[in-house]
Coordinates of C-alpha atoms and ligand atoms in Angstrom, one line a residue:
Chain A
M1 CA 94.5 -80.6 185.4
R2 CA 91.8 -77.9 185.9
I3 CA 91.8 -77.0 182.2
A4 CA 91.4 -80.7 181.3
Q5 CA 88.5 -80.9 183.7
R6 CA 86.9 -77.8 182.3
I7 CA 87.0 -79.2 178.8
L8 CA 86.2 -82.7 179.8
T9 CA 83.0 -81.9 181.7
P10 CA 81.1 -80.3 178.8
V11 CA 82.4 -82.9 176.3
V12 CA 81.2 -85.8 178.5
F13 CA 77.9 -84.0 178.9
G14 CA 77.6 -83.3 175.2
V15 CA 78.3 -86.9 174.3
L16 CA 75.8 -88.1 176.9
A17 CA 73.1 -85.8 175.5
L18 CA 73.7 -86.9 172.0
A19 CA 73.5 -90.6 173.1
V20 CA 70.2 -89.9 174.9
W21 CA 68.9 -88.1 171.8
Q22 CA 70.0 -91.0 169.5
L23 CA 68.3 -93.5 171.9
L24 CA 65.1 -91.6 172.0
V25 CA 64.8 -91.2 168.3
V26 CA 65.4 -94.9 167.7
A27 CA 63.3 -96.1 170.6
L28 CA 60.3 -93.9 169.9
K29 CA 60.7 -94.2 166.1
I30 CA 60.6 -90.4 165.7
P31 CA 60.4 -89.5 162.0
P32 CA 63.3 -87.4 160.6
F33 CA 61.1 -84.4 159.8
V34 CA 60.4 -84.1 163.5
L35 CA 63.9 -84.8 164.7
P36 CA 66.7 -86.7 162.8
A37 CA 69.0 -88.9 164.8
P38 CA 72.5 -87.5 165.5
L39 CA 74.2 -90.5 163.9
A40 CA 72.1 -90.0 160.7
V41 CA 73.0 -86.3 160.7
G42 CA 76.7 -87.2 161.1
A43 CA 76.5 -89.7 158.3
V44 CA 74.9 -87.2 155.9
F45 CA 77.5 -84.6 157.0
Q46 CA 80.3 -86.9 156.1
L47 CA 78.6 -87.9 152.8
Q48 CA 77.9 -84.4 151.7
L49 CA 81.1 -82.9 153.1
P50 CA 82.1 -81.2 149.9
I51 CA 78.8 -79.3 149.7
V52 CA 78.6 -78.6 153.5
G53 CA 82.3 -77.7 153.6
N54 CA 81.7 -75.2 150.7
G55 CA 78.9 -73.6 152.5
M56 CA 80.9 -73.4 155.7
L57 CA 83.8 -71.8 153.8
I58 CA 81.5 -69.1 152.2
T59 CA 79.7 -68.2 155.4
G60 CA 82.9 -68.4 157.4
L61 CA 84.7 -66.2 155.0
N62 CA 81.9 -63.6 155.1
A63 CA 82.1 -63.6 158.9
L64 CA 85.9 -63.4 158.9
I65 CA 85.9 -60.5 156.4
G66 CA 83.2 -58.8 158.5
L67 CA 85.2 -59.4 161.7
V68 CA 88.4 -58.0 160.3
L69 CA 86.7 -55.0 158.7
G70 CA 84.5 -54.3 161.8
T71 CA 87.4 -54.6 164.1
A72 CA 89.5 -52.2 162.1
L73 CA 86.6 -49.7 162.0
G74 CA 86.0 -50.1 165.7
V75 CA 89.6 -49.6 166.7
V76 CA 90.1 -46.5 164.5
G77 CA 86.7 -45.1 165.6
A78 CA 87.5 -45.7 169.3
I79 CA 90.9 -44.0 169.0
L80 CA 89.4 -41.0 167.2
A81 CA 86.6 -40.8 169.8
A82 CA 89.1 -41.1 172.7
F83 CA 91.2 -38.2 171.5
L84 CA 88.7 -36.0 169.7
R85 CA 85.8 -35.0 171.9
A86 CA 83.7 -33.9 168.9
I87 CA 83.9 -37.4 167.3
D88 CA 82.9 -39.0 170.6
E89 CA 79.8 -36.8 170.9
L90 CA 78.8 -37.3 167.3
A91 CA 79.4 -41.1 167.4
A92 CA 77.7 -41.8 170.8
P93 CA 74.0 -41.7 169.6
L94 CA 74.9 -43.5 166.4
V95 CA 76.6 -46.3 168.2
T96 CA 73.7 -46.5 170.7
A97 CA 71.3 -46.8 167.7
L98 CA 73.5 -49.4 166.1
S99 CA 73.6 -51.5 169.3
V100 CA 69.8 -51.5 169.7
V101 CA 68.8 -52.0 166.1
P102 CA 69.1 -55.6 165.0
I103 CA 71.6 -54.9 162.2
V104 CA 70.5 -57.8 160.0
A105 CA 67.3 -55.7 159.5
L106 CA 69.5 -53.7 157.1
A107 CA 70.1 -56.7 154.9
P108 CA 67.4 -56.2 152.3
V109 CA 68.4 -52.6 151.8
L110 CA 72.0 -53.4 151.4
Y111 CA 71.3 -56.3 149.0
T112 CA 69.6 -53.9 146.6
M113 CA 72.5 -51.4 147.1
Y114 CA 75.2 -53.9 146.3
G115 CA 73.3 -56.2 143.9
A116 CA 71.9 -59.6 144.8
G117 CA 74.9 -61.5 143.4
A118 CA 77.6 -60.1 145.7
Q119 CA 78.6 -61.2 149.2
T120 CA 79.5 -57.6 150.0
A121 CA 76.2 -56.8 151.8
R122 CA 76.7 -59.8 154.1
Q123 CA 80.2 -58.9 154.9
F124 CA 79.3 -55.3 155.5
I125 CA 76.4 -56.3 157.9
A126 CA 78.8 -58.6 159.8
A127 CA 81.3 -55.7 160.0
L128 CA 78.6 -53.4 161.4
A129 CA 77.6 -56.0 164.0
V130 CA 81.3 -56.4 165.0
F131 CA 82.0 -52.7 165.0
V132 CA 79.7 -52.0 168.0
P133 CA 81.3 -54.2 170.7
V134 CA 84.8 -53.6 169.5
Y135 CA 84.3 -49.8 169.5
V136 CA 82.6 -49.8 172.9
T137 CA 85.1 -52.0 174.7
T138 CA 88.2 -50.4 173.1
L139 CA 86.9 -46.9 173.9
R140 CA 86.4 -48.0 177.5
G141 CA 89.9 -49.4 177.5
L142 CA 91.4 -46.2 176.2
R143 CA 89.7 -44.2 179.0
Q144 CA 90.6 -46.6 181.7
V145 CA 94.1 -45.4 182.6
A146 CA 94.9 -46.4 186.2
P147 CA 95.4 -43.3 188.4
V148 CA 98.8 -44.6 189.5
H149 CA 99.9 -44.8 185.9
R150 CA 98.6 -41.3 185.2
D151 CA 100.6 -40.0 188.2
L152 CA 103.7 -41.9 187.1
L153 CA 103.6 -40.3 183.6
R154 CA 103.0 -36.9 185.1
A155 CA 106.0 -37.4 187.4
Y156 CA 108.0 -38.3 184.4
A157 CA 106.8 -35.1 182.6
A158 CA 105.8 -37.3 179.7
T159 CA 104.3 -35.6 176.7
R160 CA 100.7 -36.5 175.7
W161 CA 102.0 -38.6 172.8
Q162 CA 104.5 -40.4 175.1
A163 CA 101.7 -41.1 177.6
T164 CA 99.5 -42.4 174.8
R165 CA 102.2 -44.7 173.5
A166 CA 103.5 -45.9 176.8
V167 CA 100.3 -46.4 178.7
T168 CA 97.0 -45.6 177.0
L169 CA 97.3 -47.7 173.9
P170 CA 98.9 -50.8 175.4
G171 CA 96.4 -50.6 178.3
A172 CA 93.5 -50.8 175.9
V173 CA 94.7 -53.9 174.1
P174 CA 93.1 -56.4 176.5
Y175 CA 89.9 -54.5 176.2
L176 CA 90.1 -54.6 172.4
F177 CA 90.5 -58.4 172.5
T178 CA 87.6 -58.8 174.8
G179 CA 85.6 -56.9 172.2
I180 CA 86.9 -59.2 169.5
R181 CA 86.0 -62.2 171.5
I182 CA 82.4 -61.0 171.9
A183 CA 82.3 -59.9 168.2
S184 CA 83.7 -63.2 166.8
S185 CA 80.5 -65.1 167.6
L186 CA 78.4 -62.2 166.6
S187 CA 80.0 -62.0 163.1
V188 CA 79.1 -65.6 162.4
I189 CA 75.5 -65.2 163.6
T190 CA 75.1 -62.0 161.6
A191 CA 76.6 -63.4 158.4
L192 CA 74.4 -66.4 158.7
V193 CA 71.2 -64.7 159.5
A194 CA 71.8 -62.1 156.7
E195 CA 71.6 -65.0 154.2
Y196 CA 68.0 -65.6 155.1
F197 CA 67.1 -62.2 153.7
G198 CA 68.3 -62.9 150.1
G199 CA 71.5 -62.5 148.2
P200 CA 73.6 -65.2 146.6
V201 CA 72.3 -68.7 147.3
N202 CA 75.5 -70.6 148.3
G203 CA 75.9 -69.9 152.1
L204 CA 75.0 -72.2 154.9
A205 CA 71.7 -70.6 155.8
N206 CA 70.6 -70.8 152.1
A207 CA 71.5 -74.4 152.1
I208 CA 69.5 -75.0 155.3
T209 CA 66.5 -73.3 153.8
S210 CA 66.6 -75.2 150.6
A211 CA 67.2 -78.6 152.2
A212 CA 64.3 -78.0 154.6
A213 CA 62.1 -76.9 151.7
N214 CA 62.9 -80.2 149.9
S215 CA 61.9 -82.1 153.1
N216 CA 65.5 -83.3 153.4
F217 CA 65.6 -82.7 157.1
T218 CA 68.7 -84.8 157.9
L219 CA 70.6 -82.8 155.3
A220 CA 69.3 -79.5 156.8
Y221 CA 70.6 -80.6 160.2
A222 CA 73.9 -81.5 158.6
F223 CA 74.2 -77.9 157.4
V224 CA 73.2 -76.8 160.9
L225 CA 76.0 -78.9 162.2
G226 CA 78.3 -77.1 159.8
A227 CA 77.1 -73.7 161.1
I228 CA 77.7 -74.8 164.7
L229 CA 81.3 -75.8 163.7
V230 CA 81.9 -72.5 162.1
G231 CA 80.5 -70.7 165.1
L232 CA 82.7 -72.8 167.4
V233 CA 85.9 -72.1 165.4
F234 CA 85.2 -68.4 165.7
F235 CA 84.3 -68.6 169.4
V236 CA 87.4 -70.6 170.3
G237 CA 89.6 -68.4 168.1
G238 CA 88.3 -65.3 169.8
L239 CA 88.7 -66.8 173.2
L240 CA 92.3 -67.9 172.5
L241 CA 93.2 -64.4 171.2
E242 CA 91.7 -62.8 174.3
R243 CA 93.7 -65.2 176.6
L244 CA 96.9 -64.3 174.7
A245 CA 96.2 -60.6 175.0
T246 CA 95.2 -60.6 178.7
R247 CA 97.7 -63.1 180.0
H248 CA 99.7 -60.4 181.8
S249 CA 97.0 -57.9 182.6
I250 CA 96.5 -58.6 186.3
T251 CA 99.0 -56.9 188.6
Chain B
M1 CA 123.7 -25.4 198.8
S2 CA 119.9 -25.3 198.6
A3 CA 117.8 -27.8 200.4
A4 CA 116.6 -30.9 198.6
V5 CA 113.1 -30.1 199.7
R6 CA 111.9 -26.8 201.1
V7 CA 108.2 -26.5 202.0
R8 CA 107.0 -23.1 203.3
G9 CA 103.6 -22.6 204.8
A10 CA 102.0 -25.1 202.5
T11 CA 98.2 -25.6 202.9
K12 CA 96.1 -27.9 200.9
T13 CA 92.3 -27.7 200.8
F14 CA 90.3 -30.0 198.7
P15 CA 87.0 -28.4 197.5
G16 CA 83.9 -30.2 198.7
R17 CA 81.6 -31.9 196.2
G18 CA 78.1 -30.7 196.0
R19 CA 77.0 -29.6 199.5
A20 CA 79.8 -31.4 201.3
A21 CA 82.2 -29.1 203.0
G22 CA 85.8 -28.9 201.7
V23 CA 88.6 -30.8 203.4
T24 CA 91.7 -29.1 204.7
A25 CA 94.2 -31.9 204.3
L26 CA 97.3 -29.9 205.2
E27 CA 97.7 -26.7 207.2
N28 CA 100.8 -24.5 207.3
I29 CA 103.4 -27.1 206.7
E30 CA 107.1 -26.2 207.1
L31 CA 109.6 -28.8 206.1
R32 CA 113.2 -28.9 205.1
V33 CA 115.1 -31.9 203.8
E34 CA 118.8 -31.6 203.2
P35 CA 120.6 -33.3 200.3
G36 CA 121.3 -36.9 201.2
Q37 CA 119.1 -36.8 204.2
F38 CA 116.5 -39.6 204.9
V39 CA 113.3 -38.1 206.2
S40 CA 110.2 -40.1 207.2
L41 CA 106.7 -38.7 207.5
I42 CA 104.6 -40.5 210.0
G43 CA 101.1 -39.8 211.3
P44 CA 97.6 -41.3 211.6
S45 CA 95.7 -42.3 208.5
G46 CA 94.2 -39.4 206.6
C47 CA 96.6 -36.8 208.1
G48 CA 97.8 -35.8 204.7
K49 CA 101.1 -37.6 204.3
S50 CA 100.4 -38.7 200.7
T51 CA 99.0 -35.3 199.9
L52 CA 102.3 -33.6 201.1
L53 CA 104.3 -36.0 199.0
R54 CA 102.1 -35.3 196.0
L55 CA 102.7 -31.6 196.5
V56 CA 106.4 -32.1 196.5
A57 CA 106.2 -34.2 193.4
D58 CA 103.9 -31.6 191.8
L59 CA 101.2 -34.1 191.2
D60 CA 99.0 -31.7 193.1
R61 CA 99.3 -27.9 193.7
P62 CA 99.2 -26.4 197.2
S63 CA 96.3 -24.0 198.0
A64 CA 98.8 -21.7 199.7
G65 CA 102.5 -21.7 200.4
S66 CA 105.4 -22.6 198.3
I67 CA 107.4 -25.8 197.6
E68 CA 110.9 -25.8 196.3
V69 CA 113.0 -28.8 195.2
F70 CA 116.7 -28.1 194.9
G71 CA 115.9 -24.4 194.8
D72 CA 113.4 -24.7 191.9
P73 CA 109.6 -24.5 192.2
A74 CA 108.1 -28.0 192.4
A75 CA 106.7 -27.7 188.8
K76 CA 110.0 -26.8 187.3
A77 CA 111.7 -29.6 189.4
R78 CA 109.3 -32.1 188.0
V79 CA 110.0 -31.1 184.4
K80 CA 113.7 -31.2 185.2
Q81 CA 113.2 -34.7 186.6
A82 CA 114.8 -33.8 189.9
Y83 CA 113.2 -36.7 191.8
G84 CA 112.3 -40.4 191.4
I85 CA 109.0 -41.6 192.9
A86 CA 107.6 -44.9 194.2
F87 CA 104.0 -45.2 195.0
Q88 CA 102.2 -47.4 197.5
Q89 CA 101.0 -49.7 194.8
A90 CA 104.0 -50.6 192.7
G91 CA 102.3 -49.2 189.6
L92 CA 104.2 -51.3 187.1
L93 CA 103.0 -51.6 183.6
P94 CA 101.6 -55.2 183.4
W95 CA 102.4 -55.6 179.7
R96 CA 106.1 -54.8 180.1
T97 CA 108.7 -57.1 181.4
V98 CA 110.6 -56.2 184.6
A99 CA 113.5 -54.9 182.5
A100 CA 111.2 -52.9 180.2
N101 CA 109.5 -51.4 183.3
I102 CA 112.8 -50.2 184.7
R103 CA 113.7 -49.0 181.2
L104 CA 110.5 -46.8 180.9
P105 CA 111.9 -43.6 182.3
L106 CA 115.1 -44.0 180.3
E107 CA 113.0 -44.3 177.1
L108 CA 110.8 -41.4 178.0
H109 CA 113.8 -39.1 178.7
R110 CA 116.0 -40.2 175.7
F111 CA 118.7 -41.8 177.8
P112 CA 121.3 -42.9 175.2
P113 CA 120.0 -46.2 173.8
A114 CA 123.4 -47.7 173.8
R115 CA 123.8 -47.3 177.6
R116 CA 120.2 -48.3 178.5
H117 CA 120.9 -52.0 178.7
A118 CA 123.9 -51.6 181.0
R119 CA 122.0 -49.2 183.2
V120 CA 119.0 -51.6 183.5
A121 CA 121.4 -54.5 184.4
E122 CA 123.0 -52.3 187.1
L123 CA 119.6 -51.5 188.6
L124 CA 118.4 -55.1 188.5
A125 CA 121.6 -56.1 190.4
L126 CA 121.0 -53.3 192.9
V127 CA 117.5 -54.6 193.8
G128 CA 118.6 -58.3 193.5
L129 CA 116.4 -59.2 190.5
E130 CA 119.0 -60.1 187.9
D131 CA 117.3 -63.4 187.2
F132 CA 113.9 -61.9 186.7
A133 CA 114.6 -59.4 183.9
D134 CA 112.3 -61.1 181.4
R135 CA 109.4 -61.9 183.8
Y136 CA 106.2 -60.0 183.8
P137 CA 104.9 -58.2 186.9
D138 CA 102.1 -60.8 187.4
Q139 CA 104.8 -63.4 187.8
L140 CA 106.4 -61.6 190.7
S141 CA 105.5 -61.5 194.4
G142 CA 104.4 -58.2 195.9
G143 CA 107.8 -57.6 197.4
M144 CA 109.6 -58.2 194.1
Q145 CA 107.2 -55.8 192.3
Q146 CA 107.9 -53.2 194.9
R147 CA 111.7 -53.7 194.3
V148 CA 111.1 -53.2 190.5
A149 CA 109.3 -50.0 191.3
I150 CA 112.2 -48.8 193.5
A151 CA 114.7 -49.7 190.7
R152 CA 112.5 -47.7 188.3
A153 CA 112.5 -44.7 190.6
L154 CA 116.3 -44.9 190.9
A155 CA 116.8 -45.3 187.1
E156 CA 118.0 -41.8 186.4
S157 CA 120.0 -41.6 189.7
P158 CA 117.8 -38.9 191.1
E159 CA 119.1 -36.7 193.9
L160 CA 115.7 -37.0 195.6
L161 CA 113.6 -40.1 196.1
L162 CA 109.9 -39.8 197.1
M163 CA 108.3 -42.9 198.5
D164 CA 104.7 -43.4 199.7
E165 CA 104.4 -46.4 201.9
P166 CA 106.3 -48.6 199.5
F167 CA 106.4 -51.5 202.0
G168 CA 102.8 -51.2 203.2
A169 CA 101.6 -54.4 201.6
L170 CA 104.5 -56.6 202.6
D171 CA 104.9 -59.2 205.4
E172 CA 107.1 -58.4 208.3
M173 CA 110.1 -60.5 207.1
T174 CA 110.2 -59.1 203.6
R175 CA 109.6 -55.7 204.9
E176 CA 112.6 -55.8 207.2
R177 CA 114.8 -57.1 204.4
M178 CA 113.5 -54.4 202.1
Q179 CA 114.2 -51.8 204.7
G180 CA 117.8 -53.0 204.9
E181 CA 118.1 -52.8 201.2
L182 CA 116.6 -49.4 200.9
K183 CA 118.9 -48.1 203.6
R184 CA 121.9 -49.5 201.8
I185 CA 120.7 -48.1 198.4
A186 CA 120.1 -44.7 199.8
G187 CA 123.5 -44.7 201.4
E188 CA 125.2 -45.9 198.2
T189 CA 123.5 -43.4 195.9
G190 CA 123.6 -40.5 198.4
A191 CA 120.1 -39.5 197.5
A192 CA 117.8 -37.6 199.8
V193 CA 114.6 -39.6 200.6
V194 CA 111.2 -38.5 201.7
F195 CA 109.5 -41.6 203.0
V196 CA 105.9 -42.0 204.1
T197 CA 105.1 -44.7 206.5
H198 CA 102.7 -45.9 209.2
S199 CA 105.3 -47.9 211.0
I200 CA 107.2 -46.3 213.9
P201 CA 110.1 -48.8 213.9
E202 CA 110.4 -48.5 210.1
A203 CA 110.7 -44.8 210.4
V204 CA 113.2 -44.9 213.2
F205 CA 115.3 -47.6 211.5
L206 CA 115.5 -45.8 208.2
S207 CA 115.6 -42.2 208.9
D208 CA 118.0 -39.4 209.8
K209 CA 114.9 -37.4 210.8
V210 CA 111.3 -38.4 211.6
V211 CA 108.5 -35.9 211.0
V212 CA 105.4 -36.5 213.1
M213 CA 102.1 -35.2 211.8
S214 CA 98.8 -34.6 213.6
P215 CA 95.3 -35.8 212.5
R216 CA 93.4 -33.7 210.1
P217 CA 94.0 -31.0 209.3
G218 CA 97.5 -32.3 209.0
R219 CA 100.1 -30.2 210.8
I220 CA 103.7 -31.1 211.7
V221 CA 103.7 -31.8 215.4
D222 CA 107.4 -32.2 215.8
E223 CA 110.6 -33.3 214.1
L224 CA 112.9 -35.9 215.8
P225 CA 116.5 -36.3 214.7
I226 CA 117.4 -40.0 214.8
T227 CA 120.8 -41.2 215.9
L228 CA 121.6 -44.9 215.7
G229 CA 125.1 -46.3 215.8
T230 CA 126.1 -46.4 212.2
G231 CA 128.1 -49.3 210.7
S232 CA 126.5 -52.0 212.8
A233 CA 124.4 -54.8 211.3
A234 CA 120.7 -54.1 210.7
D235 CA 119.6 -56.7 213.3
D236 CA 121.9 -55.2 215.9
V237 CA 120.5 -51.8 215.3
R238 CA 116.9 -53.0 215.6
E239 CA 117.7 -54.5 219.0
S240 CA 119.9 -51.7 220.3
E241 CA 118.8 -49.6 223.3
A242 CA 119.0 -46.4 221.2
F243 CA 116.6 -47.8 218.7
F244 CA 114.0 -48.7 221.4
R245 CA 114.4 -45.3 223.1
Q246 CA 113.8 -43.4 219.9
V247 CA 110.8 -45.7 218.9
S248 CA 109.3 -44.8 222.2
A249 CA 110.0 -41.1 221.7
V250 CA 108.2 -41.1 218.3
R251 CA 105.3 -43.1 219.8
E252 CA 104.9 -40.5 222.6
L253 CA 104.9 -37.7 220.1
L254 CA 102.3 -39.5 218.0
H255 CA 100.0 -40.3 220.9
G256 CA 100.7 -37.2 222.9
V257 CA 99.0 -35.0 220.4
P258 CA 95.7 -33.7 221.9
G259 CA 92.9 -35.5 220.1
A260 CA 95.3 -37.7 218.3
A261 CA 93.9 -41.0 217.0
P262 CA 95.7 -44.3 217.6
R263 CA 97.8 -45.2 214.7
G264 CA 95.9 -46.3 211.6
V265 CA 92.5 -45.0 212.8
D266 CA 90.8 -42.3 210.9
L267 CA 88.7 -39.8 212.9
R268 CA 86.2 -39.0 210.1
Ligands
LIG1 N1 91.7 -35.9 195.7 C1 91.2 -35.6 196.9 N2 90.0 -35.0 196.9 C2 89.4 -34.8 198.1 N3 89.9 -35.1 199.3 C3 91.1 -35.7 199.3 C4 91.8 -36.0 198.1 N4 93.0 -36.6 198.4 C5 93.0 -36.7 199.7 N5 91.9 -36.1 200.3 C6 91.7 -36.0 201.7 O1 92.8 -35.4 202.3 C7 93.1 -36.0 203.6 C8 94.5 -36.5 203.6 O2 94.6 -37.6 202.6 P1 96.0 -38.4 202.4 O3 95.8 -39.4 201.4 O4 97.1 -37.4 202.2 O5 96.2 -39.0 203.8 P2 97.4 -40.0 204.3 O6 98.0 -39.4 205.5 O7 98.2 -40.4 203.2 O8 96.6 -41.3 204.8 P3 96.9 -42.8 204.7 O9 98.0 -43.0 205.8 O10 95.7 -43.5 205.0 O11 97.5 -43.1 203.3 C9 92.1 -37.1 203.7 O12 91.1 -36.7 204.6 C10 91.5 -37.3 202.4 O13 90.1 -37.6 202.5
LIG2 MG1 98.6 -42.2 202.0

C-alpha cells in the first residue's frame, strides 16, 4: 500500500504538471522555439523512435560501460586501500582531486588521446566519474566493522583472512551498492555531457545540439525525453540493486 | 582438576585521553569459577562487569594480575577455543541466515563439513528455532536473535560460556522464559557459565554463586552461594521462600556497600 502510494503520488503530480504545461502552451499560443507542448514532443518522439532510440542506445551503452568499468576500478581500489596503508595514502589526495574537479573537463584532452571517432573517451570519463563515489563508499564500508563483530572474530581466534572473508567483505557490500546507486545517475550525466565536448556525432547530446541548431525544437525536446528515460532506467536500476543488497542489513 | 576460571589480583586501568585522567575499572579482582558452575556478576552500572568478562575472554589484557581458563593463560585459552561467548547485543551477521550464523564458528574452526548440518540442526532444536533456520536476523524478534547468539556460543560445546547481559533488552515475559531455557541448557551441557546481569532475581534464579561488585573502581564485595530447591518447576522456584530470602541477601550486599549507587545508576 505504502509503496503504491509512494509511486502514485509523483506520477499523479507529473501527469498534472504535464497537463498544465500542455494547457498553457495551447492557451497562450507559445511558439515551439520557446516551449514545445508535451503532446507534440511525445508525437515526435514516437515518430522518430528509431533515431531517438539509437541515440539512447549509444549514450546508454557508454554510461553502462563506464558504470561497470568505474565500479570495478572503485572496488579493487577500495580493497587495496583498505588493506595497504601506502595505497590509501597515495590515493587519498588523488580521489579528493577527482571528486572536486568536474571530470567532463577532461573530455577534450581524452578525445585527442583516443581519436575523435571512438566512444572510448566518453566511456572512460563516465568510468572516472563512477569511480569516485564507488571507491569512497566501498572504502568506508570496508572500514566500518562493528565492534561487536570485531570482538566476535577475536574470540574465535579468526585469522586476518578469515575475518576479511566472514565480516569485512560482506559488511561492505551494502555500502558498495549505495555507491553504485549514486554512481548510476552520474554515469549517464557524465556520458551525456561529455558528448557536448566533441567526439563521434551519434549520441543523444549530439542529437539535441544539432536539432536545436536546425531550429527543430520539438525534436530537440524529444531527444531530451530520451535522455530523461535513459537516466531514469539507470536510476531505478541502481535503486533496485541497492534495495536488494541492503534488504537484510538492519539488525 | 583446574578451575574453569581463575582470576588472581586482576586490575584494569584504561589510560586517559589527552588531559583526562585514566580510569581504574577493576581493582584487585579475585575470582574462581569451578567447572560446571553457574556464576553471575552483579553490580552497579560502570563497575567493570563487562571489563572483567572481556579480560577472561582475552578481548582485553589486564594491567596487572593474571587470568587462567582451565589452567591456561587467557590468551592461550582463547586460541584453543576454550569458551563460547554471547554479547549484550546479539552481534549476528545480518547477511547470514540463522543457520549460517550458528554455522560460523564451525566454518572458522574447520569442523568436519559433513557433520555441520546435523550440529546446526541440533543447536536450532536446543534454542527452539527449528522453523527459523532460513530466516535472516532482521526477520527475528530481539529474543529470537538472542537465542541464535546463544546457539552460536554453544556451537562447539564449550566447557565455559561467557555471557554479558544477554537478556538485557528483553521484556520480562521473554526474559523469564529465556532464563528457564538457559538454566536447562547449562544443566544439559554441563558447561560453566559466567553471566553478567543487572537483575538480582535473574542472578539468584540462574546461579550457583552470585558475585557482587562495588562501584568504580570495581572490586568484589562478596560472593553468595545460592541454594534453591532443585528439580522443582521454574515458577515454583521463583515464588519459593528461599528464592526471596536470597534475593534480599544480594540486594543488601549491593546496597550495603559504603557509597554504593542504587542499581543502574552511574556515579560519574
Ligand atoms: N575501552 C575503554 N576505554 C576507557 N574506559 C573504559 C573502556 N571500557 C570501559 N571503560 C570504563 O571502565 C568502567 C567499567 O566499564 P564496564 O563496561 O566494564 O562497566 P559495566 O559494569 O559493564 O557497566 P554496565 O552495567 O553499564 O554495562 C567504566 O567506567 C567505563 O567508562
Ligand atoms: Mg557492561
